[in-house]
Coordinates of C-alpha atoms and ligand atoms in Angstrom, one line a residue:
M1 CA 35.1 18.5 -6.7
A2 CA 35.0 17.7 -3.0
V3 CA 36.2 14.1 -3.4
P4 CA 39.5 14.7 -5.3
S5 CA 40.6 17.4 -3.0
S6 CA 39.9 15.3 0.1
L7 CA 41.8 12.5 -1.6
L8 CA 44.7 14.8 -2.2
L9 CA 44.6 15.7 1.5
L10 CA 44.7 12.1 2.5
I11 CA 47.7 11.4 0.1
L12 CA 49.4 14.4 1.5
A13 CA 48.7 13.3 5.0
A14 CA 50.1 9.8 4.2
T15 CA 53.3 11.2 2.9
L16 CA 53.7 13.5 5.8
S17 CA 53.2 10.7 8.3
V18 CA 56.7 9.3 7.5
A19 CA 58.4 12.6 8.4
V20 CA 56.6 13.5 11.7
A21 CA 54.5 11.7 14.2
Y22 CA 51.2 12.1 12.5
D23 CA 48.4 9.6 12.0
P24 CA 46.2 10.5 9.0
L25 CA 43.2 8.6 10.4
D26 CA 43.6 10.4 13.8
P27 CA 45.2 13.8 13.0
N28 CA 44.4 15.3 16.5
G29 CA 45.4 12.2 18.5
N30 CA 47.8 12.9 21.3
I31 CA 48.4 12.2 25.0
T32 CA 48.6 15.3 27.2
I33 CA 50.2 15.4 30.6
K34 CA 48.9 18.3 32.7
W35 CA 50.4 19.5 36.0
D36 CA 48.1 21.6 38.2
V37 CA 49.9 23.1 41.2
M38 CA 47.3 22.8 43.9
S39 CA 49.2 24.3 46.9
W40 CA 52.5 25.7 47.9
T41 CA 54.5 24.0 50.7
P42 CA 57.4 25.4 52.8
D43 CA 59.9 24.0 50.3
G44 CA 57.9 23.4 47.1
Y45 CA 54.5 22.5 45.9
V46 CA 51.8 19.8 45.6
A47 CA 50.8 19.1 42.0
M48 CA 48.0 17.1 40.5
V49 CA 49.2 15.4 37.4
T50 CA 46.6 14.3 34.8
I51 CA 47.3 12.1 31.8
N52 CA 44.7 12.4 29.1
N53 CA 44.6 10.0 26.2
Y54 CA 43.0 12.0 23.3
Q55 CA 43.8 9.3 20.7
T56 CA 40.8 7.9 19.0
Y57 CA 41.8 4.3 19.0
R58 CA 45.3 3.8 20.5
Q59 CA 45.1 2.7 24.2
I60 CA 47.9 1.9 26.6
M61 CA 47.7 -1.8 27.6
A62 CA 49.2 -3.7 30.5
P63 CA 51.9 -3.4 31.9
G64 CA 50.9 0.3 31.5
W65 CA 52.4 3.7 31.1
T66 CA 55.6 5.0 32.5
V67 CA 56.0 8.8 32.7
G68 CA 59.5 10.3 33.2
W69 CA 61.1 13.7 33.2
T70 CA 64.2 15.6 34.2
W71 CA 64.1 18.0 37.1
A72 CA 65.4 21.5 36.3
R73 CA 67.4 21.7 39.6
Q74 CA 67.7 19.7 42.8
E75 CA 64.0 18.9 43.2
V76 CA 62.9 15.8 45.1
I77 CA 59.6 14.0 45.4
W78 CA 58.5 13.9 49.1
S79 CA 55.5 11.7 48.4
M80 CA 53.1 10.5 45.8
V81 CA 49.5 9.4 45.9
G82 CA 48.0 7.2 43.2
A83 CA 51.4 6.4 41.6
Q84 CA 55.0 5.7 42.5
A85 CA 58.5 6.3 41.3
T86 CA 60.1 3.0 40.2
D87 CA 63.5 3.9 41.8
Q88 CA 64.1 5.9 44.9
G89 CA 67.6 6.8 43.9
D90 CA 70.3 8.2 46.2
C91 CA 68.7 10.0 49.2
S92 CA 71.7 9.8 51.4
R93 CA 71.9 13.6 51.8
F94 CA 68.7 13.5 53.8
K95 CA 68.8 12.7 57.5
A96 CA 65.4 12.6 59.1
N97 CA 62.6 12.3 56.5
L98 CA 63.5 10.3 53.5
P99 CA 61.9 11.5 50.2
H100 CA 60.0 9.1 48.0
C101 CA 62.4 9.7 45.2
C102 CA 65.6 11.7 44.8
R103 CA 66.5 10.8 41.2
R104 CA 67.1 13.7 38.9
T105 CA 65.1 11.7 36.3
P106 CA 62.2 10.0 38.0
A107 CA 60.2 7.3 36.3
V108 CA 56.7 7.1 37.5
V109 CA 54.2 4.2 37.1
D110 CA 50.6 3.7 38.1
L111 CA 49.6 1.6 41.2
L112 CA 47.9 -1.7 40.8
P113 CA 44.1 -2.0 41.3
G114 CA 43.2 -2.8 44.9
V115 CA 45.8 -0.7 46.8
P116 CA 44.6 0.7 50.1
Y117 CA 42.2 3.6 49.9
N118 CA 44.6 6.1 51.5
Q119 CA 46.9 5.6 48.5
Q120 CA 44.3 6.2 45.9
I121 CA 42.9 9.2 44.2
A122 CA 40.3 9.5 41.4
N123 CA 41.4 8.0 38.1
C124 CA 44.4 6.2 39.6
C125 CA 45.4 2.7 40.2
R126 CA 44.5 0.8 37.1
G127 CA 47.9 -0.7 36.5
G128 CA 48.8 1.9 34.0
V129 CA 46.1 0.9 31.6
L130 CA 44.8 3.9 29.7
P131 CA 41.9 3.3 27.3
A132 CA 41.6 5.3 24.0
Y133 CA 39.3 8.3 24.0
G134 CA 37.2 7.1 21.1
Q135 CA 36.6 3.8 22.9
S136 CA 35.9 5.0 26.4
P137 CA 36.0 8.8 26.8
S138 CA 35.1 8.6 30.5
S139 CA 38.1 6.4 31.5
A140 CA 40.7 7.8 29.1
A141 CA 42.5 9.6 31.9
A142 CA 44.9 8.7 34.6
A143 CA 46.0 10.9 37.5
F144 CA 48.4 11.1 40.5
Q145 CA 49.4 13.6 43.0
V146 CA 53.0 14.5 43.6
S147 CA 54.5 16.6 46.4
V148 CA 57.7 18.2 45.3
G149 CA 60.4 19.6 47.6
Q150 CA 63.5 21.8 47.1
A151 CA 61.5 23.5 44.4
G152 CA 60.3 27.1 43.8
T153 CA 57.4 28.2 46.0
T154 CA 55.9 30.9 43.8
N155 CA 54.8 30.9 40.2
R156 CA 57.9 32.8 39.3
T157 CA 60.4 30.6 41.0
V158 CA 59.0 27.2 40.0
R159 CA 61.1 25.6 37.2
L160 CA 59.2 23.4 34.9
P161 CA 60.4 19.8 34.6
R162 CA 62.1 19.1 31.3
N163 CA 62.5 16.2 28.8
F164 CA 59.3 14.4 29.5
T165 CA 59.1 10.8 28.3
L166 CA 56.2 8.5 28.0
L167 CA 56.4 4.7 27.6
G168 CA 53.1 3.2 26.5
P169 CA 54.2 0.6 27.6
G170 CA 57.0 0.4 25.0
P171 CA 58.6 3.2 23.0
G172 CA 56.8 5.2 20.3
Y173 CA 55.8 8.4 22.1
T174 CA 57.7 11.7 21.8
C175 CA 56.8 14.5 24.2
G176 CA 57.1 18.2 23.6
R177 CA 58.2 20.9 26.0
A178 CA 56.2 21.7 29.1
R179 CA 54.3 25.0 28.5
V180 CA 52.6 27.2 31.1
V181 CA 49.0 27.4 30.1
P182 CA 46.0 29.3 31.7
S183 CA 45.4 27.8 35.1
T184 CA 42.8 25.0 35.2
V185 CA 39.5 25.9 36.8
F186 CA 37.8 23.2 38.9
L187 CA 34.2 23.0 39.8
T188 CA 33.2 21.7 43.2
A189 CA 31.1 18.6 43.4
D190 CA 27.9 20.6 43.9
R191 CA 28.9 22.8 40.9
R192 CA 28.3 26.0 42.9
R193 CA 31.9 27.1 43.5
K194 CA 34.9 27.4 41.2
T195 CA 38.5 27.0 42.3
Q196 CA 41.6 27.5 40.3
A197 CA 45.0 25.8 40.1
L198 CA 47.8 28.1 41.3
M199 CA 49.7 27.3 38.1
T200 CA 49.3 24.9 35.2
W201 CA 51.6 23.5 32.6
N202 CA 50.9 21.0 29.8
V203 CA 53.0 18.6 27.9
T204 CA 51.8 17.0 24.6
C205 CA 53.1 13.5 23.5
T206 CA 52.5 12.1 20.1
Y207 CA 52.9 8.6 18.8
S208 CA 54.9 7.4 15.9
Q209 CA 54.8 3.8 14.8
H210 CA 58.3 4.1 13.3
L211 CA 59.7 4.8 16.8
A212 CA 57.7 2.0 18.4
S213 CA 59.2 -0.7 16.2
K214 CA 61.0 -1.3 13.0
Y215 CA 58.4 -3.7 11.7
P216 CA 54.6 -3.7 11.7
S217 CA 53.0 -5.7 14.5
C218 CA 50.1 -7.1 12.5
C219 CA 49.3 -8.1 9.0
V220 CA 46.2 -8.5 6.8
S221 CA 45.0 -11.4 4.7
F222 CA 42.1 -11.6 2.3
S223 CA 39.6 -14.0 0.7
S224 CA 36.3 -13.7 -1.0
F225 CA 33.4 -15.8 -2.1
Y226 CA 33.9 -15.0 -5.7
N227 CA 37.5 -16.2 -6.1
D228 CA 39.0 -19.2 -4.3
T229 CA 42.4 -17.6 -3.9
I230 CA 43.3 -16.8 -0.4
V231 CA 45.7 -13.9 -0.2
P232 CA 47.9 -14.6 2.8
C233 CA 49.9 -12.1 4.8
A234 CA 53.1 -11.0 3.1
K235 CA 56.0 -13.2 3.9
C236 CA 58.0 -11.8 6.9
A237 CA 55.4 -9.0 7.1
C238 CA 56.5 -8.3 10.6
G239 CA 60.2 -9.1 10.1
C240 CA 61.9 -12.4 10.1
D241 CA 64.5 -11.5 12.7
A242 CA 66.9 -14.3 13.4
H243 CA 66.6 -13.5 17.1
K244 CA 62.9 -13.5 17.2
P245 CA 62.0 -16.8 19.0
C246 CA 59.0 -18.7 17.7
V247 CA 57.4 -22.1 18.6
R248 CA 55.7 -24.6 16.3
S249 CA 53.0 -25.8 18.6
E250 CA 50.9 -24.9 21.5
R251 CA 52.5 -27.5 23.8
E252 CA 56.0 -26.1 23.0
G253 CA 54.6 -22.6 23.6
K254 CA 53.1 -23.5 27.0
R255 CA 56.5 -25.0 28.1
L256 CA 58.4 -21.9 27.0
A257 CA 55.8 -19.6 28.4
V258 CA 56.3 -21.2 31.8
T259 CA 60.1 -21.0 31.8
G260 CA 59.7 -17.5 30.5
K261 CA 57.7 -16.6 33.5
K262 CA 60.3 -18.1 35.8
H263 CA 63.0 -16.1 34.1
D264 CA 60.9 -12.9 34.6
A265 CA 60.4 -13.7 38.2
N266 CA 64.2 -13.8 38.6
A267 CA 64.6 -10.5 36.9
H268 CA 62.1 -9.1 39.4
G269 CA 64.0 -10.6 42.3
R270 CA 67.0 -8.5 41.3
G271 CA 64.8 -5.4 41.7
N272 CA 64.7 -4.7 38.0
G273 CA 61.0 -4.2 37.7
V274 CA 61.2 -2.4 34.4
A275 CA 63.3 -5.1 32.7
A276 CA 60.9 -7.7 34.1
A277 CA 57.9 -5.9 32.6
A278 CA 59.8 -5.7 29.3
A279 CA 60.6 -9.5 29.4
M280 CA 56.9 -10.2 30.2
A281 CA 55.9 -8.2 27.2
A282 CA 58.4 -9.8 24.9
P283 CA 56.3 -11.8 22.5
L284 CA 56.6 -15.6 22.1
L285 CA 55.2 -16.2 18.7
Q286 CA 53.7 -19.2 17.0
C287 CA 56.0 -19.7 13.9
T288 CA 54.2 -18.5 10.8
Q289 CA 55.5 -17.3 7.4
H290 CA 54.5 -13.7 8.3
M291 CA 55.9 -13.7 11.9
C292 CA 53.2 -11.3 13.1
P293 CA 51.7 -11.4 16.6
V294 CA 48.3 -10.6 15.1
R295 CA 46.6 -11.3 11.8
V296 CA 43.4 -9.7 10.6
H297 CA 41.5 -11.6 7.9
W298 CA 38.9 -9.9 5.8
H299 CA 36.6 -12.2 4.0
V300 CA 34.1 -10.9 1.5
K301 CA 31.4 -13.3 2.4
L302 CA 28.1 -12.6 0.7
N303 CA 26.5 -10.4 -1.9
Y304 CA 22.8 -9.5 -1.5
K305 CA 20.7 -7.3 -3.7
E306 CA 21.0 -4.2 -1.5
Y307 CA 23.7 -5.2 1.0
W308 CA 27.0 -7.1 1.2
R309 CA 28.7 -8.8 4.1
A310 CA 32.3 -9.0 5.2
K311 CA 33.6 -11.3 7.9
I312 CA 36.5 -10.1 10.0
T313 CA 38.6 -12.5 12.0
I314 CA 41.5 -11.4 14.3
V315 CA 43.9 -14.1 15.3
N316 CA 46.5 -13.8 18.1
F317 CA 49.8 -15.6 17.5
N318 CA 51.5 -14.5 20.7
Y319 CA 51.5 -17.0 23.5
R320 CA 52.4 -14.3 26.0
M321 CA 49.7 -11.7 25.4
N322 CA 46.0 -11.3 26.0
Y323 CA 45.0 -8.2 24.2
T324 CA 42.5 -6.7 26.7
G325 CA 40.3 -3.9 25.2
W326 CA 41.7 -4.3 21.7
T327 CA 40.7 -2.0 18.9
L328 CA 40.5 -2.6 15.2
V329 CA 40.3 0.3 12.7
A330 CA 39.5 -0.2 9.1
Q331 CA 39.2 2.2 6.2
H332 CA 37.0 1.3 3.3
P333 CA 34.8 3.6 1.2
N334 CA 31.6 1.7 2.1
L335 CA 32.1 1.8 5.9
D336 CA 29.9 4.9 5.9
N337 CA 27.0 2.7 5.1
I338 CA 27.4 0.1 7.9
T339 CA 24.0 -1.3 8.6
E340 CA 24.8 -3.9 11.3
V341 CA 27.9 -5.2 13.1
F342 CA 27.6 -8.6 14.7
S343 CA 29.4 -9.4 18.0
F344 CA 31.7 -6.4 17.9
D345 CA 31.0 -2.9 19.1
Y346 CA 31.5 -0.2 16.5
K347 CA 32.0 3.6 16.1
P348 CA 32.6 5.7 13.0
V349 CA 35.9 7.6 13.0
V350 CA 35.4 10.9 11.3
S351 CA 38.7 12.6 11.1
Y352 CA 38.0 15.0 8.2
G353 CA 34.5 16.5 8.5
S354 CA 33.1 15.1 5.2
I355 CA 34.9 11.8 4.9
N356 CA 33.3 9.0 6.9
D357 CA 35.0 5.9 5.5
T358 CA 36.8 4.7 8.7
A359 CA 35.3 2.6 11.4
M360 CA 36.6 1.5 14.8
F361 CA 35.6 -2.0 16.0
Y362 CA 36.1 -3.3 19.5
G363 CA 35.0 -6.2 21.6
L364 CA 31.8 -6.5 23.7
K365 CA 32.5 -6.2 27.4
Y366 CA 32.8 -9.6 29.1
F367 CA 32.2 -11.4 25.8
N368 CA 35.1 -10.8 23.4
D369 CA 36.8 -7.6 24.6
Q370 CA 39.8 -9.8 25.4
L371 CA 41.7 -11.3 22.5
M372 CA 43.1 -14.4 24.2
E373 CA 46.7 -15.6 23.9
A374 CA 47.6 -17.8 21.0
G375 CA 45.9 -21.1 21.0
P376 CA 42.4 -22.5 20.4
H377 CA 40.7 -19.4 21.9
G378 CA 43.1 -16.9 20.4
N379 CA 40.7 -15.3 18.0
V380 CA 37.7 -13.0 17.8
Q381 CA 35.4 -12.6 14.8
S382 CA 32.6 -10.5 13.5
E383 CA 30.5 -9.9 10.4
V384 CA 29.7 -6.5 9.0
L385 CA 26.7 -5.8 6.9
M386 CA 27.0 -2.8 4.6
R387 CA 24.4 -1.2 2.4
K388 CA 25.4 -0.9 -1.2
D389 CA 25.9 2.5 -2.6
A390 CA 25.0 1.8 -6.2
R391 CA 27.2 4.6 -7.5
T392 CA 30.4 3.1 -6.1
F393 CA 29.8 -0.5 -5.3
T394 CA 31.8 -3.1 -7.3
F395 CA 33.7 -6.3 -6.6
R396 CA 36.3 -5.3 -9.2
Q397 CA 39.9 -4.4 -8.6
G398 CA 39.9 -5.4 -4.9
W399 CA 37.3 -2.7 -4.2
A400 CA 35.7 -4.9 -1.5
F401 CA 38.9 -4.9 0.6
P402 CA 39.9 -2.3 3.2
R403 CA 42.5 0.3 2.3
K404 CA 44.0 0.4 5.7
V405 CA 43.7 -1.7 8.8
Y406 CA 45.0 -0.8 12.3
F407 CA 45.1 -3.2 15.2
N408 CA 45.5 -1.5 18.6
G409 CA 46.6 1.7 16.9
D410 CA 49.3 0.2 14.8
E411 CA 48.9 0.0 11.1
C412 CA 48.9 -3.5 9.7
Q413 CA 50.9 -4.7 6.7
M414 CA 48.6 -5.2 3.7
P415 CA 49.2 -7.8 1.0
P416 CA 50.6 -6.3 -2.2
P417 CA 47.8 -4.6 -4.2
D418 CA 48.3 -6.7 -7.3
S419 CA 47.6 -9.9 -5.4
Y420 CA 44.1 -9.0 -4.3
P421 CA 41.5 -11.6 -5.3
Y422 CA 39.7 -10.3 -8.3
L423 CA 36.4 -11.0 -9.9
P424 CA 36.6 -13.5 -12.8
N425 CA 35.8 -11.2 -15.8
A426 CA 33.8 -13.8 -17.7
A427 CA 31.3 -14.8 -15.0
P428 CA 28.6 -12.4 -13.7
P429 CA 29.0 -11.9 -9.9
A430 CA 25.6 -13.6 -9.1
A431 CA 26.5 -16.8 -10.9
A432 CA 30.0 -16.9 -9.5
S433 CA 28.8 -16.4 -5.9
L434 CA 27.3 -19.7 -5.2
V435 CA 30.1 -22.0 -6.5
G436 CA 32.8 -19.7 -5.4
S437 CA 31.4 -19.3 -2.0
A438 CA 31.5 -23.0 -1.2
V439 CA 35.1 -23.4 -2.5
A440 CA 36.3 -20.3 -0.7
M441 CA 34.7 -21.3 2.6
A442 CA 36.3 -24.7 2.5
A443 CA 39.7 -23.2 1.7
L444 CA 39.2 -20.6 4.4
V445 CA 38.6 -23.2 7.0
F446 CA 41.9 -24.9 6.2
F447 CA 43.6 -21.5 6.1
L448 CA 42.3 -20.4 9.5
M449 CA 43.2 -23.7 11.1
A450 CA 46.8 -23.5 9.8
Ligands
NAG1 C1 46.1 17.3 21.4 O1 44.8 16.8 21.3 C2 43.8 17.7 21.6 C3 42.5 17.0 21.5 O2 42.3 16.4 20.2 C4 43.8 19.0 20.7 O3 42.9 19.9 21.0 C5 45.2 19.6 20.8 O4 45.3 20.6 19.9 C6 46.3 18.6 20.5 N1 47.6 19.2 20.8 C7 48.6 19.2 19.9 C8 49.8 19.9 20.3 O5 48.4 18.6 18.8
NAG2 C1 51.8 34.4 38.7 O1 51.0 35.1 39.7 C2 50.7 36.4 39.4 C3 49.9 36.9 40.5 O2 50.2 36.3 41.8 C4 50.0 36.5 38.1 O3 49.7 37.9 37.8 C5 50.8 35.8 37.0 O4 50.0 35.8 35.8 C6 51.1 34.4 37.4 N1 52.0 33.9 36.4 C7 51.8 32.7 35.9 C8 52.9 32.2 34.9 O5 50.9 31.9 36.2
NAG3 C1 67.2 16.8 27.4 O1 67.5 15.9 26.4 C2 68.4 16.4 25.4 C3 68.5 15.5 24.3 O2 68.3 14.2 24.7 C4 69.7 16.7 26.1 O3 70.6 17.3 25.2 C5 69.5 17.7 27.3 O4 70.6 17.9 28.0 C6 68.4 17.2 28.2 N1 68.1 18.2 29.2 C7 68.2 17.9 30.5 C8 67.8 19.1 31.4 O5 68.5 16.8 30.9
NAG4 C1 46.2 21.3 28.5 O1 45.8 20.0 28.7 C2 44.4 19.9 29.1 C3 44.0 18.5 29.3 O2 45.1 17.7 29.5 C4 43.5 20.5 28.0 O3 42.2 20.4 28.3 C5 44.0 21.9 27.7 O4 43.3 22.3 26.5 C6 45.4 21.9 27.4 N1 45.8 23.3 27.2 C7 46.5 23.8 26.2 C8 46.7 25.2 26.1 O5 47.0 23.0 25.4
NAG5 C1 45.3 -14.7 29.5 O1 44.1 -14.9 30.2 C2 43.8 -16.2 30.6 C3 42.4 -16.3 31.2 O2 42.1 -15.1 31.9 C4 44.9 -16.6 31.6 O3 44.7 -17.9 32.1 C5 46.3 -16.5 30.9 O4 47.3 -16.7 31.8 C6 46.5 -15.1 30.3 N1 47.7 -15.1 29.6 C7 48.6 -14.2 29.6 C8 49.8 -14.3 28.8 O5 48.5 -13.2 30.4
NAG6 C1 29.2 7.8 9.4 O1 28.7 6.5 9.1 C2 28.0 5.8 10.1 C3 27.7 4.4 9.6 O2 26.8 4.5 8.5 C4 26.8 6.6 10.6 O3 26.2 5.9 11.7 C5 27.3 8.0 11.1 O4 26.2 8.7 11.4 C6 28.1 8.7 10.0 N1 28.7 9.9 10.5 C7 28.7 11.0 9.8 C8 29.3 12.2 10.5 O5 28.4 11.1 8.6
NAG7 C1 25.9 5.8 2.1 O1 26.4 6.8 3.0 C2 26.5 8.0 2.4 C3 27.1 9.0 3.4 O2 26.8 8.6 4.7 C4 25.1 8.5 2.0 O3 25.2 9.8 1.3 C5 24.5 7.5 1.0 O4 23.2 7.9 0.7 C6 24.5 6.1 1.6 N1 24.1 5.2 0.6 C7 23.2 4.2 0.9 C8 22.8 3.3 -0.2 O5 22.6 4.1 2.0
NAG8 C1 41.4 -14.9 -8.3 O1 42.3 -13.8 -8.0 C2 43.7 -14.1 -8.4 C3 44.5 -12.9 -7.9 O2 44.6 -12.9 -6.5 C4 43.8 -14.3 -9.9 O3 45.2 -14.6 -10.2 C5 42.9 -15.4 -10.3 O4 42.9 -15.5 -11.7 C6 41.5 -15.2 -9.8 N1 40.7 -16.3 -10.1 C7 39.7 -16.3 -11.0 C8 38.9 -17.6 -11.1 O5 39.4 -15.3 -11.6

């Protein structure tokens, strides 16, 4: 009884996900922005702003987050520590001391690593990179301090900032209203004294892939030892936009990547840092029939008596992106019986108490936690050994392939279900395995080279 009802829940969740920002594999995932007023000043307050990434597997990569809001009145930012506003705005009404930012809608970015110590605070200065909670709970937070002027100076006169926005680094996040919550309590370092924020408010931001981009950003292809068909990514899986530039070869890619950088530098010279960052992030893809920056290949490699083995290969087709701290999430009914994962790190993702069919994979530090730009090194791979559960295990009807795959928190386009490699009905799996394996391996080598 438990299985059908949970299945129903999943289906319900999947349908809901279209309507609202909701990820069925990470239903509680969100990013919260918390403001703790630490002290009042003659004309305002000093607040500690903390950004927590509570998403299990969706991190914010370089060039990092940008947090924006609209002041309720005429507030200004006198100074910031651990972050900076990208645009000072018009401060001409000030004579002596110039504020850090006078814009009604400030946009704040993190500082880069290595800034002088007097500009740093704890959890700052990582270039806006914010790891996912599931991958690195201890570093899934960012913080900065802001000194606000021309603001209220008591908890009744402070007006909360409105219309919070979060870029991570592109669009995709929607932030709710700021809400006053019980004041945060801080423990001193020796844990013997408690202090309390004068006032605290929270903002919750959730991610929706539909807002981030019209098309998926990755696709999935399949192969198996028992059938020599390789099921490629769907054609135009990530959209064959006429304006999407792509290059045929690495040499052409390198040439364009260099001119691209020069162009970006010009944009920076004009003081348009945000546009420069966007241009830097604009992909330069290797031309493929799927036009995805990333492809995940799942190969059913071996069948033992009590175990089976799948090989996962992630290929980068973007000449302008190193995916540092990448994550891969796969959903498959047998992932609750993982016995060993080679050359990737791994964690189960348990989103609904009893269902344990989703796993998060990520690279090993200093070994393959960076998926390099397109080219000879632009891939990472792993093999996963799973124990068979005799009640459910089968190679029929594409059972051995994952139901869902996410790369860096974005769901990848799967091949159409009717194209999955299936088991030849006539031959028993054991007999098919040896011949099929050799053929499939040979074909796979060609496929991965292409
Ligand atoms: C945000 O995530 C946290 C941690 O998962 C959760 O406790 C909280 O309820 C979430 N907030 C919203 C508004 O979903
Ligand atoms: C404001 O401060 C008063 C006491 O100084 C306290 O009773 C009240 O709960 C506070 N209000 C908020 C919204 O924090
Ligand atoms: C916040 O955004 C909404 C819709 O974008 C807009 O109608 C509203 O005026 C904005 N509020 C402020 C204070 O800017
Ligand atoms: C506010 O956010 C903090 C962390 O950002 C979280 O611990 C706390 O539970 C949130 N409070 C509410 C009422 O959502
Ligand atoms: C990716 O990393 C390599 C080695 O660290 C570096 O040479 C290359 O410029 C980086 N590429 C991009 C697009 O950042
Ligand atoms: C989920 O499966 C993994 C892999 O077999 C196992 O290590 C983990 O303990 C399981 N978690 C739960 C809550 O069942
Ligand atoms: C597979 O995992 C499930 C749940 O974790 C467990 O009940 C079952 O006994 C495992 N099967 C094998 C063959 O280990
Ligand atoms: C392999 O799978 C494909 C479907 O992808 C099917 O058309 C083909 O007949 C299968 N090959 C064999 C030998 O069964």
